[in-house]
Amino acid sequence: MKIINTILTSTLILILLISNTATCFPTPPPIPILPIPSSQQLSWQLSEMALFLHFGPNTFTDSEWGTGKADPSLFNPTHLNTTQWVTVAKENGFSRVILTAKHHDGFCLWPSEYTDYSVRSSVWKDGLGDVVGDLAQAAEKSGLQFGVYLSPWDRHEGCYGKTLEYNEYYMAQMTELLTRYGNIKEVWLDGAKGEGEKDMEYYFENWFNLIHQLQPGSVIFSDAGPDVRWVGDEGGYASTTCWSPFNRSNAAIGDTDTSYSQGGDPLGQDWVPAECDVSIRPGWFWHPSERPKSATELLELYYNSVGRNCLLLLNVPPNSSGLISEEDVKVLEEFSNLKNSIFEYNLAKAANVSASSTRGGDNDTRFNPRSIIEEGIYTYWAPNKNQSHWVVYLDFQELVSFNVIQIQEPIQMGQRIVKFHVDVVNKDGEWSKVLNGTTVGYRRLIRFPSVKTQSLRLVIDKSRSDPLVAFLGLYVDTVSVIRNTKNNRTTNSSSYTNFNGSQALHQIVYNHSRISSI
């Protein structure tokens, strides 16, 4: 009998041990919600800002769209220094540079074997120069990503208009660019074509397959992707609601609805995030009569592109000497200093962070709400499954003032948040709404009249699946003006001070009757 009791006791202990062991397994991460970005698209998104470099015969003829008939001997940038271009980009927060290797005039900034209209026919370096090669080497040395724009429209090439011949010509030149110059991280295409131009078909799908074959680490930009889409205008602004999900089947290069490009599609089957292209000057090429935008205008562009789940592609055209002009360099430095002064310190780091629920329980550090004050998208707060109440709380030891909030989703898990709002505790001890928001994505920045509070809560009102929050930051911006993005009128009548030709917002608001709906 003792033996039986011993066996039973041992069996019971074994069962308990197995049961306890089973309950110690951690809760797995939530399943991603499709679509999700590729590794190339993640690399693109993390770079946040890129410098576009429009350069060529137009720089010397003071024109925007060359005719393709300019004498190649005009191209003579006597002080060209691509290291300066790259240094300006890197020192001011731009992670990649994209060069117009060939613009609409057909002039090639590399010695192409397929045309006599290139640097080979110029007097620059006695025809032995290679702008593409110089920039590729400078970018690699500095650690910047490198991309090229090869214009489909070619106003010089004689076979343009003969569909098969020109597509062969174009792919031959694309092959030169993608096999001679190391890693190409972005290939930029568009559907530009002047009125009355010869009618022909571009074999985009052939081009896309060739690019992915030769440069599998690159993303392809066009009106309709396949990897990165145009935001729909050249103003540098994205829509306040901006989804990375998109349906490529609903888009065509040169024929995509602008509102669809700007907003994306919460039901989209493809991951095609938006890129916002804009020039620092009125034109895309350098013109001696034009002046750059101000630092505060660039800051505004940053908020409305990077701060709306996009990448900012800022064109900074080199001048006829082959350098980025000093006035452009100065503005970029001022912009960089402004941006850094705003975002150098996250006030949320001083807060105690909690949430309505935590996946795996409060002791599961992988999904703990405290992780949202650490920068990066690879750690995140996740709520328990099947909840309908999703809230993150920040409680401070003392009153804090701020007027900018930053929110990020772990986009490798899909874009989820559809609608959210932010409340703070006012001086009467009551929760009061500060702002409403829609999409978040990789990065969402929202400005609002300054508040002073000891407690804040981020409330997710609607989500495509369980919402995930990777980062939350609170900052003070003393230089921006809150504007109506449609007509650019100031929507805030607070007191201001001038800064670099702009106006700065200083008011502290206790009574949160004003709600930013962005």
Coordinates of C-alpha atoms in Angstrom, one line a residue, residues 91-394:
E91 CA 25.3 66.8 -40.9
N92 CA 21.7 67.8 -41.2
G93 CA 20.0 64.5 -40.6
F94 CA 19.5 63.2 -44.2
S95 CA 20.2 59.5 -44.4
R96 CA 20.2 59.1 -48.2
V97 CA 21.0 61.1 -51.4
I98 CA 19.2 60.6 -54.7
L99 CA 20.8 62.0 -57.9
T100 CA 19.1 62.9 -61.2
A101 CA 21.4 60.6 -63.2
K102 CA 19.4 61.5 -66.3
H103 CA 16.6 64.1 -66.4
H104 CA 14.1 64.7 -69.2
D105 CA 16.8 66.3 -71.5
G106 CA 18.5 62.9 -71.8
F107 CA 21.9 64.1 -70.7
C108 CA 23.6 61.4 -68.6
L109 CA 25.7 62.2 -65.6
W110 CA 27.7 59.0 -66.1
P111 CA 29.6 58.0 -69.3
S112 CA 26.9 55.8 -70.7
E113 CA 27.9 53.5 -73.5
Y114 CA 24.5 54.0 -75.3
T115 CA 24.6 57.7 -76.1
D116 CA 27.0 60.5 -77.0
Y117 CA 24.9 62.9 -74.8
S118 CA 26.7 62.5 -71.5
V119 CA 29.6 63.8 -69.4
R120 CA 31.8 62.0 -71.8
S121 CA 31.0 64.7 -74.4
S122 CA 31.5 67.6 -71.9
V123 CA 34.6 69.7 -71.2
W124 CA 34.4 68.8 -67.6
K125 CA 37.5 66.8 -66.7
D126 CA 38.1 66.6 -70.4
G127 CA 35.2 64.1 -70.8
L128 CA 36.6 61.7 -68.2
G129 CA 34.3 62.6 -65.3
D130 CA 31.5 60.6 -63.7
V131 CA 29.2 62.5 -61.4
V132 CA 27.2 59.3 -60.5
G133 CA 30.5 57.4 -59.7
D134 CA 31.8 60.3 -57.6
L135 CA 28.6 60.6 -55.6
A136 CA 28.3 56.9 -55.1
Q137 CA 31.8 56.7 -53.7
A138 CA 31.3 59.7 -51.4
A139 CA 28.0 58.3 -50.1
E140 CA 29.5 54.9 -49.4
K141 CA 32.4 56.5 -47.6
S142 CA 30.1 58.5 -45.3
G143 CA 27.7 55.7 -44.7
L144 CA 24.8 57.3 -46.5
Q145 CA 22.4 55.4 -48.7
F146 CA 22.5 56.2 -52.4
G147 CA 19.7 56.4 -55.1
V148 CA 19.3 57.4 -58.7
Y149 CA 16.6 58.9 -60.9
L150 CA 16.5 57.8 -64.5
S151 CA 13.9 59.8 -66.3
P152 CA 11.6 57.7 -68.6
W153 CA 11.0 60.8 -70.7
D154 CA 14.0 61.5 -72.9
R155 CA 13.9 64.6 -75.2
H156 CA 17.3 63.8 -76.8
E157 CA 17.3 60.1 -77.7
G158 CA 16.2 59.5 -81.3
C159 CA 14.5 56.2 -80.7
Y160 CA 12.1 57.8 -78.1
G161 CA 8.6 57.2 -79.5
K162 CA 9.5 53.7 -80.8
T163 CA 8.2 51.6 -77.9
L164 CA 10.4 48.5 -78.2
E165 CA 13.6 50.2 -79.2
Y166 CA 13.3 52.8 -76.5
N167 CA 12.4 50.3 -73.7
E168 CA 15.5 48.3 -74.7
Y169 CA 17.6 51.5 -74.6
Y170 CA 16.2 52.5 -71.2
M171 CA 16.8 49.1 -69.6
A172 CA 20.3 49.1 -71.0
Q173 CA 21.1 52.4 -69.2
M174 CA 19.3 51.2 -66.1
T175 CA 21.6 48.1 -66.1
E176 CA 24.6 50.3 -66.3
L177 CA 23.5 52.3 -63.3
L178 CA 22.6 49.3 -61.2
T179 CA 25.8 47.2 -61.9
R180 CA 28.5 49.9 -61.8
Y181 CA 27.9 51.8 -58.6
G182 CA 27.6 49.5 -55.7
N183 CA 24.4 49.3 -53.6
I184 CA 21.6 51.4 -54.9
K185 CA 18.9 51.9 -52.2
E186 CA 16.3 53.7 -54.2
V187 CA 15.4 53.9 -57.9
W188 CA 13.2 56.9 -58.6
L189 CA 10.8 56.9 -61.5
D190 CA 8.0 59.1 -62.6
G191 CA 5.5 59.5 -65.5
A192 CA 6.5 63.1 -66.5
K193 CA 5.9 63.8 -70.2
G194 CA 5.3 67.1 -71.9
E195 CA 2.1 67.8 -73.8
G196 CA 2.2 66.8 -77.4
E197 CA 5.2 64.4 -76.8
K198 CA 5.5 61.3 -78.9
D199 CA 3.2 58.5 -77.9
M200 CA 4.7 55.3 -76.6
E201 CA 4.4 52.8 -73.9
Y202 CA 6.8 52.4 -71.0
Y203 CA 7.3 48.7 -69.9
F204 CA 7.2 49.5 -66.2
E205 CA 6.8 45.9 -65.1
N206 CA 9.9 44.9 -67.0
W207 CA 11.8 47.7 -65.5
F208 CA 10.6 46.8 -62.0
N209 CA 11.7 43.2 -62.3
L210 CA 15.1 44.2 -63.7
I211 CA 15.7 46.6 -60.8
H212 CA 14.7 44.1 -58.2
Q213 CA 16.9 41.5 -59.9
L214 CA 20.0 43.6 -60.0
Q215 CA 19.5 45.5 -56.8
P216 CA 17.3 43.4 -54.4
G217 CA 18.0 45.8 -51.5
S218 CA 16.5 48.8 -53.3
V219 CA 13.0 50.3 -53.2
I220 CA 11.3 51.6 -56.3
F221 CA 9.5 54.9 -56.2
S222 CA 6.8 55.9 -58.6
D223 CA 3.2 57.3 -58.7
A224 CA 2.0 53.8 -57.9
G225 CA 5.0 52.0 -56.2
P226 CA 5.7 49.1 -56.3
D227 CA 7.6 49.8 -53.1
V228 CA 7.1 53.5 -52.4
R229 CA 4.4 55.8 -53.7
W230 CA 4.3 59.4 -54.6
V231 CA 2.2 61.4 -52.1
G232 CA 0.4 63.1 -55.0
D233 CA 1.8 66.6 -55.1
E234 CA 5.2 68.4 -54.9
G235 CA 4.4 70.5 -51.9
G236 CA 6.0 68.2 -49.3
Y237 CA 2.7 67.7 -47.4
A238 CA 1.0 64.4 -46.7
S239 CA -2.7 64.0 -45.7
T240 CA -3.5 64.1 -42.0
T241 CA -4.8 60.6 -42.5
C242 CA -2.1 58.6 -44.2
W243 CA -2.1 54.8 -44.5
S244 CA 0.9 52.8 -45.8
P245 CA -1.5 50.0 -46.9
F246 CA -2.5 50.6 -50.5
N247 CA -3.9 48.8 -53.5
R248 CA -1.5 48.9 -56.4
S249 CA -4.3 47.6 -58.6
N250 CA -6.1 50.9 -58.0
A251 CA -3.1 53.0 -59.2
A252 CA -1.2 53.6 -62.4
I253 CA 1.9 55.7 -63.1
G254 CA 0.6 59.1 -64.4
D255 CA -3.0 58.2 -63.7
T256 CA -3.6 57.8 -60.0
D257 CA -6.3 59.7 -58.0
T258 CA -4.4 62.3 -55.9
S259 CA -6.6 61.8 -52.8
Y260 CA -6.0 58.0 -52.9
S261 CA -2.2 58.6 -53.1
Q262 CA -2.3 61.1 -50.2
G263 CA -4.4 59.0 -47.9
G264 CA -3.6 55.4 -48.7
D265 CA -6.1 52.7 -48.0
P266 CA -6.9 51.0 -44.6
L267 CA -8.2 48.0 -46.6
G268 CA -5.2 48.0 -49.0
Q269 CA -3.6 44.6 -49.8
D270 CA -0.1 46.0 -50.5
W271 CA 2.4 47.9 -48.3
V272 CA 3.3 51.0 -50.3
P273 CA 4.2 54.0 -48.0
A274 CA 4.3 57.6 -49.3
E275 CA 7.2 59.8 -50.1
C276 CA 6.9 63.6 -50.1
D277 CA 9.0 65.4 -52.6
V278 CA 9.6 69.1 -52.5
S279 CA 12.3 71.6 -53.4
I280 CA 14.1 73.9 -51.1
R281 CA 13.8 76.5 -53.9
P282 CA 10.9 77.4 -56.2
G283 CA 12.5 75.4 -59.0
W284 CA 14.0 71.9 -59.0
F285 CA 17.3 73.0 -60.6
W286 CA 19.5 75.8 -59.3
H287 CA 18.7 79.3 -60.6
P288 CA 20.7 82.3 -59.5
S289 CA 17.6 84.4 -59.1
E290 CA 15.9 82.1 -56.6
R291 CA 16.3 81.8 -52.9
P292 CA 15.7 78.9 -50.5
K293 CA 12.9 78.4 -48.1
S294 CA 13.5 79.5 -44.5
A295 CA 14.4 77.1 -41.7
T296 CA 10.9 77.4 -40.2
E297 CA 9.3 76.5 -43.5
L298 CA 11.5 73.4 -43.6
L299 CA 10.4 72.6 -40.1
E300 CA 6.8 72.9 -41.2
L301 CA 7.5 70.4 -44.1
Y302 CA 9.1 68.0 -41.6
Y303 CA 6.0 68.0 -39.4
N304 CA 3.7 67.5 -42.4
S305 CA 5.7 64.7 -44.1
V306 CA 7.8 62.7 -41.6
G307 CA 5.3 63.6 -38.9
R308 CA 2.5 62.1 -41.0
N309 CA 4.0 58.6 -41.7
C310 CA 6.0 59.6 -44.8
L311 CA 9.6 60.2 -45.9
L312 CA 10.6 63.7 -46.7
L313 CA 12.6 64.0 -50.0
L314 CA 14.0 67.5 -50.0
N315 CA 15.5 68.7 -53.3
V316 CA 18.7 70.8 -52.7
P317 CA 20.1 71.5 -56.2
P318 CA 23.9 72.1 -56.6
N319 CA 24.8 75.3 -58.3
S320 CA 26.8 75.8 -61.6
S321 CA 30.1 75.6 -59.7
G322 CA 29.2 72.1 -58.6
L323 CA 28.5 72.9 -54.9
I324 CA 25.5 73.3 -52.7
S325 CA 25.1 77.0 -52.3
E326 CA 26.1 78.6 -49.0
E327 CA 22.7 80.1 -48.5
D328 CA 21.1 76.6 -48.8
V329 CA 23.7 75.1 -46.5
K330 CA 22.9 77.9 -43.9
V331 CA 19.2 77.2 -44.0
L332 CA 19.7 73.5 -43.7
E333 CA 21.9 74.0 -40.6
E334 CA 19.3 76.3 -39.0
F335 CA 16.6 73.7 -39.8
S336 CA 18.6 71.0 -38.2
N337 CA 19.3 73.0 -35.1
L338 CA 15.6 73.9 -34.7
K339 CA 14.6 70.3 -35.1
N340 CA 17.2 69.0 -32.7
S341 CA 16.3 71.7 -30.1
I342 CA 12.7 70.5 -30.1
F343 CA 13.3 66.8 -30.1
E344 CA 16.5 66.4 -28.1
Y345 CA 14.6 65.7 -24.8
N346 CA 11.5 63.7 -24.3
L347 CA 9.5 65.0 -21.3
A348 CA 7.7 61.7 -21.1
K349 CA 10.8 60.0 -19.8
A350 CA 10.1 61.6 -16.4
A351 CA 6.6 60.0 -16.2
N352 CA 5.3 56.9 -14.5
V353 CA 3.7 54.8 -17.3
S354 CA 0.8 52.4 -17.0
A355 CA -1.9 51.0 -19.2
S356 CA -5.4 49.7 -19.2
S357 CA -4.0 46.2 -19.7
T358 CA -0.8 44.5 -20.7
R359 CA -0.3 41.4 -22.9
G360 CA 1.0 38.6 -20.8
G361 CA 0.3 40.4 -17.6
D362 CA 1.9 43.4 -15.8
N363 CA 5.1 41.4 -15.2
D364 CA 5.7 40.7 -18.9
T365 CA 8.5 43.2 -19.7
R366 CA 8.3 42.6 -23.4
F367 CA 5.0 44.4 -23.8
N368 CA 5.2 46.7 -20.7
P369 CA 3.8 50.2 -21.3
R370 CA 7.1 51.6 -19.9
S371 CA 8.8 50.6 -23.2
I372 CA 7.0 53.3 -25.1
I373 CA 9.3 56.0 -23.7
E374 CA 12.4 54.2 -25.2
E375 CA 13.1 55.2 -28.8
G376 CA 12.7 52.7 -31.6
I377 CA 10.0 50.5 -33.1
Y378 CA 11.2 47.1 -32.1
T379 CA 9.9 47.3 -28.5
Y380 CA 6.2 48.2 -27.9
W381 CA 3.3 48.1 -25.5
A382 CA 0.6 45.6 -26.4
P383 CA -2.7 45.3 -24.5
N384 CA -4.4 42.0 -23.6
K385 CA -6.3 40.3 -26.4
N386 CA -10.0 41.0 -27.1
Q387 CA -10.2 44.3 -25.3
S388 CA -12.3 47.3 -26.3
H389 CA -10.6 49.8 -23.9
W390 CA -7.1 50.7 -24.9
V391 CA -5.4 53.5 -22.8
V392 CA -1.8 54.4 -21.9
Y393 CA -1.4 56.7 -18.8
L394 CA 1.5 59.1 -18.1

